[in-house]
Coordinates of C-alpha atoms in Angstrom, one line a residue:
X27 CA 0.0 0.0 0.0
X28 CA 1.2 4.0 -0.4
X29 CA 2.9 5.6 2.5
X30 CA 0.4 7.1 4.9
X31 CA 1.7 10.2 6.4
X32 CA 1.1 11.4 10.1
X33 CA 2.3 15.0 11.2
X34 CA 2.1 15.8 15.0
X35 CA 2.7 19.0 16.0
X36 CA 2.8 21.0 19.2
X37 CA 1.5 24.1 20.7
X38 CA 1.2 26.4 23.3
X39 CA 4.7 25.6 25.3
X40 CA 8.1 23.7 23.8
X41 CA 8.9 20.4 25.6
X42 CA 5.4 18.9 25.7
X43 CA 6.7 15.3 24.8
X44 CA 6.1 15.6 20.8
X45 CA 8.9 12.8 20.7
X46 CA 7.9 11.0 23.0
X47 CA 4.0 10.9 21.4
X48 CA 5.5 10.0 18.2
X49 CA 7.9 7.0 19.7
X50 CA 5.0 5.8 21.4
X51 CA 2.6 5.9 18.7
X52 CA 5.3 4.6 16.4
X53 CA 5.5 1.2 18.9
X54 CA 1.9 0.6 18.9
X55 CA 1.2 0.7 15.4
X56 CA 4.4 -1.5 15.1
X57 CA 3.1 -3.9 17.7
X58 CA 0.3 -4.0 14.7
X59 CA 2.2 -5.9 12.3
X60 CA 2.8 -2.4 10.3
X61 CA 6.4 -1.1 8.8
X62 CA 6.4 2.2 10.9
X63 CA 9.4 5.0 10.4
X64 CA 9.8 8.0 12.3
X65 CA 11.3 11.5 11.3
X66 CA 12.2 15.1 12.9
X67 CA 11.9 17.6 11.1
X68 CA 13.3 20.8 12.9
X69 CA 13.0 24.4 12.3
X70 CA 15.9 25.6 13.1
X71 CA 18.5 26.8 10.7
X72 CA 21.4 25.4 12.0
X73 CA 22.7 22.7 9.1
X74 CA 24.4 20.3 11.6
X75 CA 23.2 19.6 14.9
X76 CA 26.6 18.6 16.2
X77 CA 28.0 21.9 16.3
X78 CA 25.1 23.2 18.8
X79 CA 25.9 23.1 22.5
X80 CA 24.3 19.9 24.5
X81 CA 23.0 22.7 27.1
X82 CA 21.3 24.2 24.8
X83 CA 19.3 21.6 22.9
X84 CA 20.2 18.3 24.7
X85 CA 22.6 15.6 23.3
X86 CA 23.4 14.9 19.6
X87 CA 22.4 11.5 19.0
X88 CA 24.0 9.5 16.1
X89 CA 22.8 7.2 13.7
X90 CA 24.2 4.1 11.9
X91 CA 25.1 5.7 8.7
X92 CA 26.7 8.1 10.9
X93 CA 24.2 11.1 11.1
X94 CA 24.9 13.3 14.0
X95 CA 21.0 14.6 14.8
X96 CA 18.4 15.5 17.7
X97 CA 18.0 13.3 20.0
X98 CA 14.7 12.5 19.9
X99 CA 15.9 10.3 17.2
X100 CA 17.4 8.3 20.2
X101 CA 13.4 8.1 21.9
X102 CA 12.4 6.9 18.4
X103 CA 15.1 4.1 18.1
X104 CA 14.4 3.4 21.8
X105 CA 10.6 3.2 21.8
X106 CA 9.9 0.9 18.2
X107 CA 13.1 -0.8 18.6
X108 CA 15.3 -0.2 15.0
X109 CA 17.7 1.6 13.1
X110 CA 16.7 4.9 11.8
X111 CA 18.6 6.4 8.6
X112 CA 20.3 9.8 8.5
X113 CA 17.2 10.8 6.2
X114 CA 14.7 10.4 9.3
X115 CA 16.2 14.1 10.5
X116 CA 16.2 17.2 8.7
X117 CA 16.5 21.2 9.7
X118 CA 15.8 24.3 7.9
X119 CA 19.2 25.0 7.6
X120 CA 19.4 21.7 5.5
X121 CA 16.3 22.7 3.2
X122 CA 17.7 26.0 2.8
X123 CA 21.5 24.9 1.8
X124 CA 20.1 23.1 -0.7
X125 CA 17.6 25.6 -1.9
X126 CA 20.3 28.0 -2.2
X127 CA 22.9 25.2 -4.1
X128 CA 20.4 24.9 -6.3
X129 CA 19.9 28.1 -7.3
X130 CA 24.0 28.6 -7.7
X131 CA 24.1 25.4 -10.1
X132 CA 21.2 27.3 -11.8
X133 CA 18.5 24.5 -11.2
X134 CA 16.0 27.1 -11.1
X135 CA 16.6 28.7 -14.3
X136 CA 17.6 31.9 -12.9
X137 CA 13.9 32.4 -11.7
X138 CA 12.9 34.3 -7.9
X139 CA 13.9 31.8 -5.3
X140 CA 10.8 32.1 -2.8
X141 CA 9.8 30.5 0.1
X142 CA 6.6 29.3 -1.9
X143 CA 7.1 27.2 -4.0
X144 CA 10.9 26.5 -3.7
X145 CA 11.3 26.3 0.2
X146 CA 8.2 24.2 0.7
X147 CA 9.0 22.0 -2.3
X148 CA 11.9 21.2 -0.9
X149 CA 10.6 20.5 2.7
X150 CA 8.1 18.3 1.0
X151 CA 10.8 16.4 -0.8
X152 CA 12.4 15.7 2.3
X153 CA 9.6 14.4 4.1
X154 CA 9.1 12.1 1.0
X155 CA 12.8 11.1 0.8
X156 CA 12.3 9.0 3.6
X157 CA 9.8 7.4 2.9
X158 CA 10.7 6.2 -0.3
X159 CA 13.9 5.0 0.9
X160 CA 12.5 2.7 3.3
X161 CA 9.1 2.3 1.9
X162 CA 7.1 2.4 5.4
X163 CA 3.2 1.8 5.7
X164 CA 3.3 4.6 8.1
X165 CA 5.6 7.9 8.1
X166 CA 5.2 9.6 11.5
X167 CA 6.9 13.1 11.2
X168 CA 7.7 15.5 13.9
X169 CA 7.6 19.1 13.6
X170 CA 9.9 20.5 15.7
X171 CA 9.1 24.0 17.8
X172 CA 5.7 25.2 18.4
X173 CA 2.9 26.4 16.2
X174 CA 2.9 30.0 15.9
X175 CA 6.9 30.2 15.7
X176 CA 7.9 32.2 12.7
X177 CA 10.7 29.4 11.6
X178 CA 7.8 26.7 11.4
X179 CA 5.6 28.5 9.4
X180 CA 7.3 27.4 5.9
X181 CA 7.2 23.3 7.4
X182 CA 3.5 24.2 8.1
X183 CA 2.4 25.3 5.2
X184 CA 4.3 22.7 3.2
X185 CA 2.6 19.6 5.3
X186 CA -0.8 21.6 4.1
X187 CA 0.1 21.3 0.9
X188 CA 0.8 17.7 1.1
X189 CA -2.9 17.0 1.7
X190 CA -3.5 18.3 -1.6
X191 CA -0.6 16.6 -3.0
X192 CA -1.6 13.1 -1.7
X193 CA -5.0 13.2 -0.6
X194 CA -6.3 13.6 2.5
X195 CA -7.1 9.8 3.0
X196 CA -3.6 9.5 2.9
X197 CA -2.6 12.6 5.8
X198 CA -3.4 12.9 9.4
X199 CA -2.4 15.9 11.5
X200 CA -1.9 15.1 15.4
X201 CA -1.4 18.3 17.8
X202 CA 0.1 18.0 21.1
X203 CA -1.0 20.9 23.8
X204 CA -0.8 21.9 26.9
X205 CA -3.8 21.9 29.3
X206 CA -2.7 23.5 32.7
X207 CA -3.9 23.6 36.1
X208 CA -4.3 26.7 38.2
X209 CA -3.0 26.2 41.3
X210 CA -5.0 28.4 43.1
X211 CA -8.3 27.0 42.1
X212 CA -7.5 22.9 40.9
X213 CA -9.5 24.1 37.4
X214 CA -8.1 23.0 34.4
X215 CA -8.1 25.7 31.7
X216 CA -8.6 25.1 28.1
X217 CA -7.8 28.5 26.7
X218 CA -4.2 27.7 25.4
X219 CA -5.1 24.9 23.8
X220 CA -8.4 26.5 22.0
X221 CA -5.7 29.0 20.6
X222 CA -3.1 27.1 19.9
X223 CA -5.6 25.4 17.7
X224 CA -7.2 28.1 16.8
X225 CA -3.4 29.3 15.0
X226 CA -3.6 25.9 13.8
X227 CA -6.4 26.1 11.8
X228 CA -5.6 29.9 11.2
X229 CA -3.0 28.8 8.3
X230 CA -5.3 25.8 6.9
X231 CA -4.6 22.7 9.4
X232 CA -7.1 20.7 11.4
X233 CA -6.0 18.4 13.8
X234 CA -7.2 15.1 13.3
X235 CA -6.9 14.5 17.3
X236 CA -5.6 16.9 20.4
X237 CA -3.3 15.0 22.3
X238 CA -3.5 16.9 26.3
X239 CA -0.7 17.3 27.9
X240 CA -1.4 17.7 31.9
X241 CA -0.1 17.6 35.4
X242 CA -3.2 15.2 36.3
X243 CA -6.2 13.5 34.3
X244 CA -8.7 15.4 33.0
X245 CA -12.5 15.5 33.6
X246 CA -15.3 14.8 31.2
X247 CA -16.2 18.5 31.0
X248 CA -12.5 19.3 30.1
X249 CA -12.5 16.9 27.6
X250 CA -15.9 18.0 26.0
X251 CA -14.7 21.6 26.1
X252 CA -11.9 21.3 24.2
X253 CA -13.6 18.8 21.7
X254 CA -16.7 21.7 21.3
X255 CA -13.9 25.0 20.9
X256 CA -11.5 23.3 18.8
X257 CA -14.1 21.4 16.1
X258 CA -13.2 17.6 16.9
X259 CA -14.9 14.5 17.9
X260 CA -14.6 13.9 22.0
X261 CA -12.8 10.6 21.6
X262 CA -10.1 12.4 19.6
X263 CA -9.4 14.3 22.9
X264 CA -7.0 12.3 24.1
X265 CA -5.3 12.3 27.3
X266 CA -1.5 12.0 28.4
X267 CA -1.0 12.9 32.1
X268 CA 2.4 13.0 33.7
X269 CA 3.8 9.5 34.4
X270 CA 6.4 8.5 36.5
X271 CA 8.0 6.6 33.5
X272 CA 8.3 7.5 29.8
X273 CA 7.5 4.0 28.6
X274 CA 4.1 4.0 30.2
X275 CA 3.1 6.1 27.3
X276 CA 2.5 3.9 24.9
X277 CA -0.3 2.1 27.0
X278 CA -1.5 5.1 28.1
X279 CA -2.0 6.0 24.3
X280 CA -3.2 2.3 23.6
X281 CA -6.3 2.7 26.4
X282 CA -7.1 5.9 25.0
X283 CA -7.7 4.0 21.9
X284 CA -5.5 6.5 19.4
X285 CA -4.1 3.3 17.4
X286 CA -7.2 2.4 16.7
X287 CA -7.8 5.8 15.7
X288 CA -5.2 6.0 13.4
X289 CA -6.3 2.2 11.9
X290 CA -9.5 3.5 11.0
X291 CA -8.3 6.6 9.9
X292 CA -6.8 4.9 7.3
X293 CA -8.7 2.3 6.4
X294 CA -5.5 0.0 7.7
X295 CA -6.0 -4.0 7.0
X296 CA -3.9 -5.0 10.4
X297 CA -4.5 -6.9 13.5
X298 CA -4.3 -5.6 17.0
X299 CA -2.0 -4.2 19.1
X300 CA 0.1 -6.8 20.9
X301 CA 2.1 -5.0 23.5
X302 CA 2.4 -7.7 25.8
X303 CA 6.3 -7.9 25.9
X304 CA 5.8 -4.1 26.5
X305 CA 3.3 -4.2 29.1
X306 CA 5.8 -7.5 31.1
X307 CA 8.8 -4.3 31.1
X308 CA 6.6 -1.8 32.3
X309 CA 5.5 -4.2 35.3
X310 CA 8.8 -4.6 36.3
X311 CA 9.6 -0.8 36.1
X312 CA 6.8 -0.4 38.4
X313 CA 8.1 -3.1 41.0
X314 CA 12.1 -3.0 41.9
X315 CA 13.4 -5.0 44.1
X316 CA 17.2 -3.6 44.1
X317 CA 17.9 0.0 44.2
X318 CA 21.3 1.8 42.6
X319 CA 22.8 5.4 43.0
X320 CA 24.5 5.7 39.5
X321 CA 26.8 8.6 39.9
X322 CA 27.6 10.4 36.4
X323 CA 30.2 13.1 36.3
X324 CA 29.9 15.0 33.0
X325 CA 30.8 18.4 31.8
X326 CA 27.0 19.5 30.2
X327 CA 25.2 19.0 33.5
X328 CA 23.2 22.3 33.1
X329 CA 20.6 20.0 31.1
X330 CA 20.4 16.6 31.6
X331 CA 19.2 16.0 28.4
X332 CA 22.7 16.4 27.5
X333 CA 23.4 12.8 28.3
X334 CA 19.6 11.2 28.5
X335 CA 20.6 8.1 26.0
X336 CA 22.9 7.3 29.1
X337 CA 20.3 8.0 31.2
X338 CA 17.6 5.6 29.8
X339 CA 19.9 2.7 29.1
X340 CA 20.8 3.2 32.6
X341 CA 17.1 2.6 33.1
X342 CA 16.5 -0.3 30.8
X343 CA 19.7 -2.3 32.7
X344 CA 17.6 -1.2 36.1
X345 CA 14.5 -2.5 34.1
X346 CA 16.0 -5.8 33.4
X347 CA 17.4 -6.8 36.7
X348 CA 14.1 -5.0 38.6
X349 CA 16.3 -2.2 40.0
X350 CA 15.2 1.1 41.0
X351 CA 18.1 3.4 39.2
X352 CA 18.6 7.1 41.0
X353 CA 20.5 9.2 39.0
X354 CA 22.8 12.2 40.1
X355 CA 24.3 14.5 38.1
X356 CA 28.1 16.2 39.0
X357 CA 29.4 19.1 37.4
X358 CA 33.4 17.5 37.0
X359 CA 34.6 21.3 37.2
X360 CA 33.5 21.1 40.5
X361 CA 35.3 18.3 41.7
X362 CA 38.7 20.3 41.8
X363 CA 40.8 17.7 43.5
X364 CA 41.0 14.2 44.7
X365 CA 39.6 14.7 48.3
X366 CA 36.3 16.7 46.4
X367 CA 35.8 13.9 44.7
X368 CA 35.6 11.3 46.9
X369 CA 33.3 13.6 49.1
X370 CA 30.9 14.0 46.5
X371 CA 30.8 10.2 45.7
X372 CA 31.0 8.4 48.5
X373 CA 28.4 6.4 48.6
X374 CA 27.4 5.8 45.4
X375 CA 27.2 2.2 43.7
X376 CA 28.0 3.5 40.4
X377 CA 30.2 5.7 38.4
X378 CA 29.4 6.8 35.0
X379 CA 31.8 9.3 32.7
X380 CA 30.5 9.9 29.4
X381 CA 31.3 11.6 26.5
X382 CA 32.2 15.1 25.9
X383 CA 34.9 17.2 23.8
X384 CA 37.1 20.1 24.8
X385 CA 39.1 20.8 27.9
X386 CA 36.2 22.2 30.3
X387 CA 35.9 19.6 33.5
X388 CA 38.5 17.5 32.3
X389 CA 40.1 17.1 35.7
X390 CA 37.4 17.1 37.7
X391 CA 36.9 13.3 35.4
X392 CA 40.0 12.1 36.0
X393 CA 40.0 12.6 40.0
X394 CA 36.3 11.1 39.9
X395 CA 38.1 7.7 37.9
X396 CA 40.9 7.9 40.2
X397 CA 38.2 7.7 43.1
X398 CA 36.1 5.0 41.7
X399 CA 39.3 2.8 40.4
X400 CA 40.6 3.0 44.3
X401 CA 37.6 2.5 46.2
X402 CA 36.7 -0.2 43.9
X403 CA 33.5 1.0 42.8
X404 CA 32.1 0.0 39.5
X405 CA 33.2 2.2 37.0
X406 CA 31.6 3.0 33.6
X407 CA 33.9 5.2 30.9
X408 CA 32.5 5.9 27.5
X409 CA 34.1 7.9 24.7
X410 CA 36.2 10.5 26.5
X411 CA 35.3 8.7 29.9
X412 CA 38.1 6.1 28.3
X413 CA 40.5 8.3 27.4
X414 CA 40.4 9.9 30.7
X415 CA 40.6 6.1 32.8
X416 CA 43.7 5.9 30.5
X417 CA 44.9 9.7 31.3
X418 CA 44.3 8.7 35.2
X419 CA 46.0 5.3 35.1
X420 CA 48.8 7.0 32.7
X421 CA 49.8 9.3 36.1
X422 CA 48.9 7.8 38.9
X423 CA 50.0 4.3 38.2
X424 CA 52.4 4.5 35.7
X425 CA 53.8 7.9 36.8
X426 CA 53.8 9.5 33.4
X427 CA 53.2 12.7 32.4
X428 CA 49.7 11.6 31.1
X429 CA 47.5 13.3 29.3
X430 CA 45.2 13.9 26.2
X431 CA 46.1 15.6 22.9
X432 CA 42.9 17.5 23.0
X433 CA 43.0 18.6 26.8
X434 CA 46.7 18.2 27.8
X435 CA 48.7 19.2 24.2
X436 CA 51.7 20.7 26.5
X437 CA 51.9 17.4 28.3
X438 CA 55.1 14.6 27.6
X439 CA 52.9 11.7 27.6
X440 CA 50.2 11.9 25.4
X441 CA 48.7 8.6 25.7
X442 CA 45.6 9.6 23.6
X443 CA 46.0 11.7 20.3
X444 CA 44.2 12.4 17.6
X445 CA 44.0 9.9 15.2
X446 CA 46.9 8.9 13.3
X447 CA 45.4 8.4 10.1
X448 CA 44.2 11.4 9.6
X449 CA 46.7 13.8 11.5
X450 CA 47.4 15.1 7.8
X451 CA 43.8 16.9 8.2
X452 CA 43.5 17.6 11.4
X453 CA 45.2 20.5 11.5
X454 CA 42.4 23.5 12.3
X455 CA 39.6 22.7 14.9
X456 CA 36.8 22.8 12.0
X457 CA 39.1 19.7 10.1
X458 CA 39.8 18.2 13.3
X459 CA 35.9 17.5 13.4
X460 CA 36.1 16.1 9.8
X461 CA 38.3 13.6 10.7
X462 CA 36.1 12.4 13.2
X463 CA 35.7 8.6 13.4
X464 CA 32.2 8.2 13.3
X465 CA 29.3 5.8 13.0
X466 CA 28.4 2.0 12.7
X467 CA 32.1 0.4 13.1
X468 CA 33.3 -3.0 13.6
X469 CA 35.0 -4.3 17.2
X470 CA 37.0 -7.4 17.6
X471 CA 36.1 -8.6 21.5
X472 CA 38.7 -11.1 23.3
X473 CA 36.2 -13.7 25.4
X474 CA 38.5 -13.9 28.3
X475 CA 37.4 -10.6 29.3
X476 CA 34.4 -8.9 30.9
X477 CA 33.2 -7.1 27.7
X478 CA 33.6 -10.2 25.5
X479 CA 31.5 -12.1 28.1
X480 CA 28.6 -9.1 28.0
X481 CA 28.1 -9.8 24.4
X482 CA 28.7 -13.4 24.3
X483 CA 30.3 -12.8 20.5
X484 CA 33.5 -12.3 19.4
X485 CA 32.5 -9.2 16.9
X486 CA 30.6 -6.6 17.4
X487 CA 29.2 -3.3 15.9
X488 CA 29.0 0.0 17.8
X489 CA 28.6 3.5 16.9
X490 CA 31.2 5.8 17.5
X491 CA 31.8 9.7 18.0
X492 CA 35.4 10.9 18.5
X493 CA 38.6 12.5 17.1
X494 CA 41.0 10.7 19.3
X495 CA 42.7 7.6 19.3
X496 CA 44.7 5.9 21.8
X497 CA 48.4 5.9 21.3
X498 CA 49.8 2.7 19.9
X499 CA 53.1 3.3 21.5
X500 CA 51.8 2.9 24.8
X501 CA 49.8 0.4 24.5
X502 CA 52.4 -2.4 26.3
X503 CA 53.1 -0.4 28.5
X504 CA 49.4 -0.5 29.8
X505 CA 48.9 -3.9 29.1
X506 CA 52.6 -4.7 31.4
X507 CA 50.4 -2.7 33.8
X508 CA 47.6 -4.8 34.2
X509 CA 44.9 -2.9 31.4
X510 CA 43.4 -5.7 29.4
X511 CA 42.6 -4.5 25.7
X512 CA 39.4 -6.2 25.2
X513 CA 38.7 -4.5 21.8
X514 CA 40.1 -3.9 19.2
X515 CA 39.1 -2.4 15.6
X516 CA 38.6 -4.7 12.6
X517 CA 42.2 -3.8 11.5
X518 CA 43.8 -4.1 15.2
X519 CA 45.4 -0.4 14.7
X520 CA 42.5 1.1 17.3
X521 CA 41.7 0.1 21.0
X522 CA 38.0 0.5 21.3
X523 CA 37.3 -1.0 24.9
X524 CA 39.6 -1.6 28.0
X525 CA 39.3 -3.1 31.3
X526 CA 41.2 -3.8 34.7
X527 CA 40.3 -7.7 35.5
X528 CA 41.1 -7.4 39.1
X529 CA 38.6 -4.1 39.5
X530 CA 35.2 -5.4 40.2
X531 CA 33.6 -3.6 37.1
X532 CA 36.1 -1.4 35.2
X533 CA 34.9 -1.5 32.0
X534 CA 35.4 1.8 29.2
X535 CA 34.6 1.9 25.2
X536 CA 35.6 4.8 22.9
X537 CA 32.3 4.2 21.2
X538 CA 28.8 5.2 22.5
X539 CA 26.8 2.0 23.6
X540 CA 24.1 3.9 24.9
X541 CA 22.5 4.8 21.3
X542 CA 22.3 1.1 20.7
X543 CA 20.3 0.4 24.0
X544 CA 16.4 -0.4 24.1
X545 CA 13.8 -0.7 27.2
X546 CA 13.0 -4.1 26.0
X547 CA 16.7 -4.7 24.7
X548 CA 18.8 -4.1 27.4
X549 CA 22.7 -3.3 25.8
X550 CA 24.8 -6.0 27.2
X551 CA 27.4 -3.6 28.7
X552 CA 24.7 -1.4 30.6
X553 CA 23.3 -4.8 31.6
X554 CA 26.6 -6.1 32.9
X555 CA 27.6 -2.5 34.6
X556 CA 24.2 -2.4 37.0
X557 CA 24.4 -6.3 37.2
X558 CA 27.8 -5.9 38.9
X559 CA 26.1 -3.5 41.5
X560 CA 23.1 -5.6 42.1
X561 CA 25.4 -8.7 42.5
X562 CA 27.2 -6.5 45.0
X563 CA 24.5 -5.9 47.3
X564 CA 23.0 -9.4 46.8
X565 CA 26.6 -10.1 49.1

């Protein structure tokens, strides 16, 4: 059958859980027996999301085919369990680059570029790319922003114009709003959401269904209300309240009966939703038995969404062994020296450094590894949280002058650097990012080691997201030391995980495991990291 094409949108307030709506709906209609992809589209005109601060706009999340994009790619991957392409995200600054190739290669003839029809053609071709790649019964795009914000109104009109183009049998507009609560007087008001579809409808959108975004559930009357105001049938009111956990969404959205919305819709030929491996995880969720303080010392604190793939495959290892996961946040420019360190962590059952680039924290990292390698807590290092475990064990073991081309270029010992083949490029900050080694890669595990026994395979394939490499000509002298190399790259010229045997769980990778990790597909070094702490207070 054609594509059918489903655009949710958002009003009222940014950060209403449009992702999360589109993950969720995405896994039901999945659970279906339907090919379901999911795309962002974002309005703003930056071309590449990796060159946007994490505390601004939360972590850059990379694909396979080694797209660097918004992260709620990550909730989509998460929530219908597969492998998006690079085409699933696209910004203005994308459409507009090409627009404006175009018109220098003379493509348009030397005609008025415009914003209609050129800008909204080429939003629409983008949108379409996707799904003719992959061919999907059901395209669920994202709009990024809010209605009303001057950058979306080009992607607006051009997801109008795709009723028109297609059909609109084959088009369903969702919109996502915010219904608050005074305080005050515990009445729900429906005013920002009868305006926010009101602007809707203002520029020739009609939301199919009104998806309420509220601190508690709403009453029959609300409901009604908003249905009357805003032109829609009351069962296309549907309700999301706050839950405790993200992956309680998806039922929510199931008992509210918006699958079978969309099935009708569309006139879909498909059975019913089976969500019961869904429903087993979120039981568990609801009932730990274990409970872990998972320390993570980063440098882009100021928003956790800076690190929240971490975060949730922290929760989907805390998921699979029924263990309540608390998550603290440290600031590492704040740990300033050994003894801060091991104030601020004591007591923790975990320690997590993840990735980051630049010199900003950097020692506060090594202090907190130097803490967690000593006291013999279990210790998680991804990307530059492995070049650091190597910077730490470089001084304080070794006695080198240890340190990290990147943060330490004045030191002697630079036992990380950036990467050899391509040092002939890397020779401005803007190339250094070009060599970047990034994407799907291969790893070669040994099985005598803790990583090798996590995936229970001797090759592997992780995504990666760095400029550095660690230095071959230390690598013996490590190894002497008592660092196992556990992986290696296809070729054996790049270390990709290391360990300490004798540590209880030391384990650190240069790529980043937690873009690979699913609630109902725990990733087997996650699982192994909170398995050690759970096996720890089991005695």
């Amino acid at each position: 059958m054609a594509t059918k094409y489903i655009f949710i949108t958002g009003g009222v307030v940014s950060s209403l859980g449009k992702g999360i709506t589109a993950a969720s709906l995405g896994r039901l209609l999945k659970s279906r027996g339907l090919n379901v992809l999911v795309q962002k589209f974002d309005p703003y005109i930056n071309v590449d999301p990796s060159n946007m601060s994490p505390t601004q706009h939360g972590e850059v999340f990379v694909t396979d085919d080694g797209a660097e994009t918004d992260m709620d790619l990550g909730h989509y991957e998460r929530f219908i369990d597969m492998n998006l392409p690079s085409a699933c995200s696209t910004t203005m600054g994308v459409v507009y680059d090409r627009v404006l190739r175009n018109e220098r290669e003379g493509k348009y003839l030397g005609g008025t570029v415009q914003v209609i029809p050129h800008i909204t053609n080429e939003i629409k071709a983008s949108i379409r790319r996707a799904a003719e790649e992959a061919h999907p019964d059901i395209l669920i795009t994202e709009i990024g922003g809010t209605v009303g914000d001057i950058e979306s109104l080009p992607i607006l009109e051009a997801i109008r114009q795709m009723k028109r183009d297609l059909g609109s049998e084959n088009i369903m507009y969702l919109h996502v709003t915010l219904v608050p609560t005074l305080a005050a007087s515990g009445e729900a008001k429906t005013k920002p959401t009868q305006h926010s579809v009101k602007e809707l409808r203002s520029i020739g959108i009609q939301p199919h269904a009104i998806i309420c975004r509220s601190e508690q559930p709403l009453s029959q009357e609300t409901e009604a209300k908003i249905a009357l105001f805003c032109d829609t049938d009351p069962e296309a009111v549907i309700q999301t309240p706050d839950v405790s956990n993200i992956y309680e969404i998806p039922m929510m959205l199931k008992a509210e009966g918006l699958d079978e919305m969309v099935a009708d819709y569309f006139r879909l030929e498909c059975g019913p939703a089976r969500m019961e491996e869904w429903e087993a995880l979120v039981r568990r969720a609801r009932n730990p038995i274990y409970n872990a303080r998972i320390a993570i010392v980063g440098k882009y604190t100021e928003l956790p969404d800076s690190y929240i793939s971490v975060c949730e495959a922290l929760k989907h290892a805390g998921i699979h062994h029924q263990a309540r996961i608390d998550i603290d946040m440290f600031f590492s420019g704040s740990l300033d020296s050994p003894e801060k360190a091991a104030e601020a962590l004591a007591g923790y059952d975990g320690i997590v450094v993840p990735g980051g680039f630049g010199t900003r924290g950097i020692e506060g990292m090594i202090h907190a590894i130097r803490y967690a390698r000593e006291a013999r807590i279990p210790y998680f290092g991804i990307g530059l949280g492995m070049q650091l475990a190597l910077v730490e064990y470089g001084r304080n073991v070794l006695g080198l002058d240890a340190g990290s081309e990147e943060a330490h270029p004045d030191r002697r010992d630079l036992v990380v650097h950036y990467a050899r083949k391509n040092i002939a490029v890397a020779q401005s900050t803007f190339e250094k990012n070009g060599a970047m080694r990034i994407g799907s890669c291969v790893t070669c595990l040994k099985g005598a080691s803790k990583a090798g026994k996590a995936y229970g395979v001797s090759e592997i394939r992780e995504r990666h997201r760095h400029r550095l490499e660690v230095n071959n000509a230390y690598r013996q002298m490590f190894q002497d030391a008592g660092f196992l190399l556990s992986g290696l790259s296809e070729d054996g010229e790049m270390v990709d995980l290391i360990e300490l045997p004798e540590h209880p769980w030391f384990v650190a990778c240069h790529f980043q495991p937690e873009f690979k990790s699913r609630p109902n597909r725990v990733h087997p070094l996650f699982r192994d990291f909170i398995g050690a702490i759970v096996d720890r207070k089991r005695g």
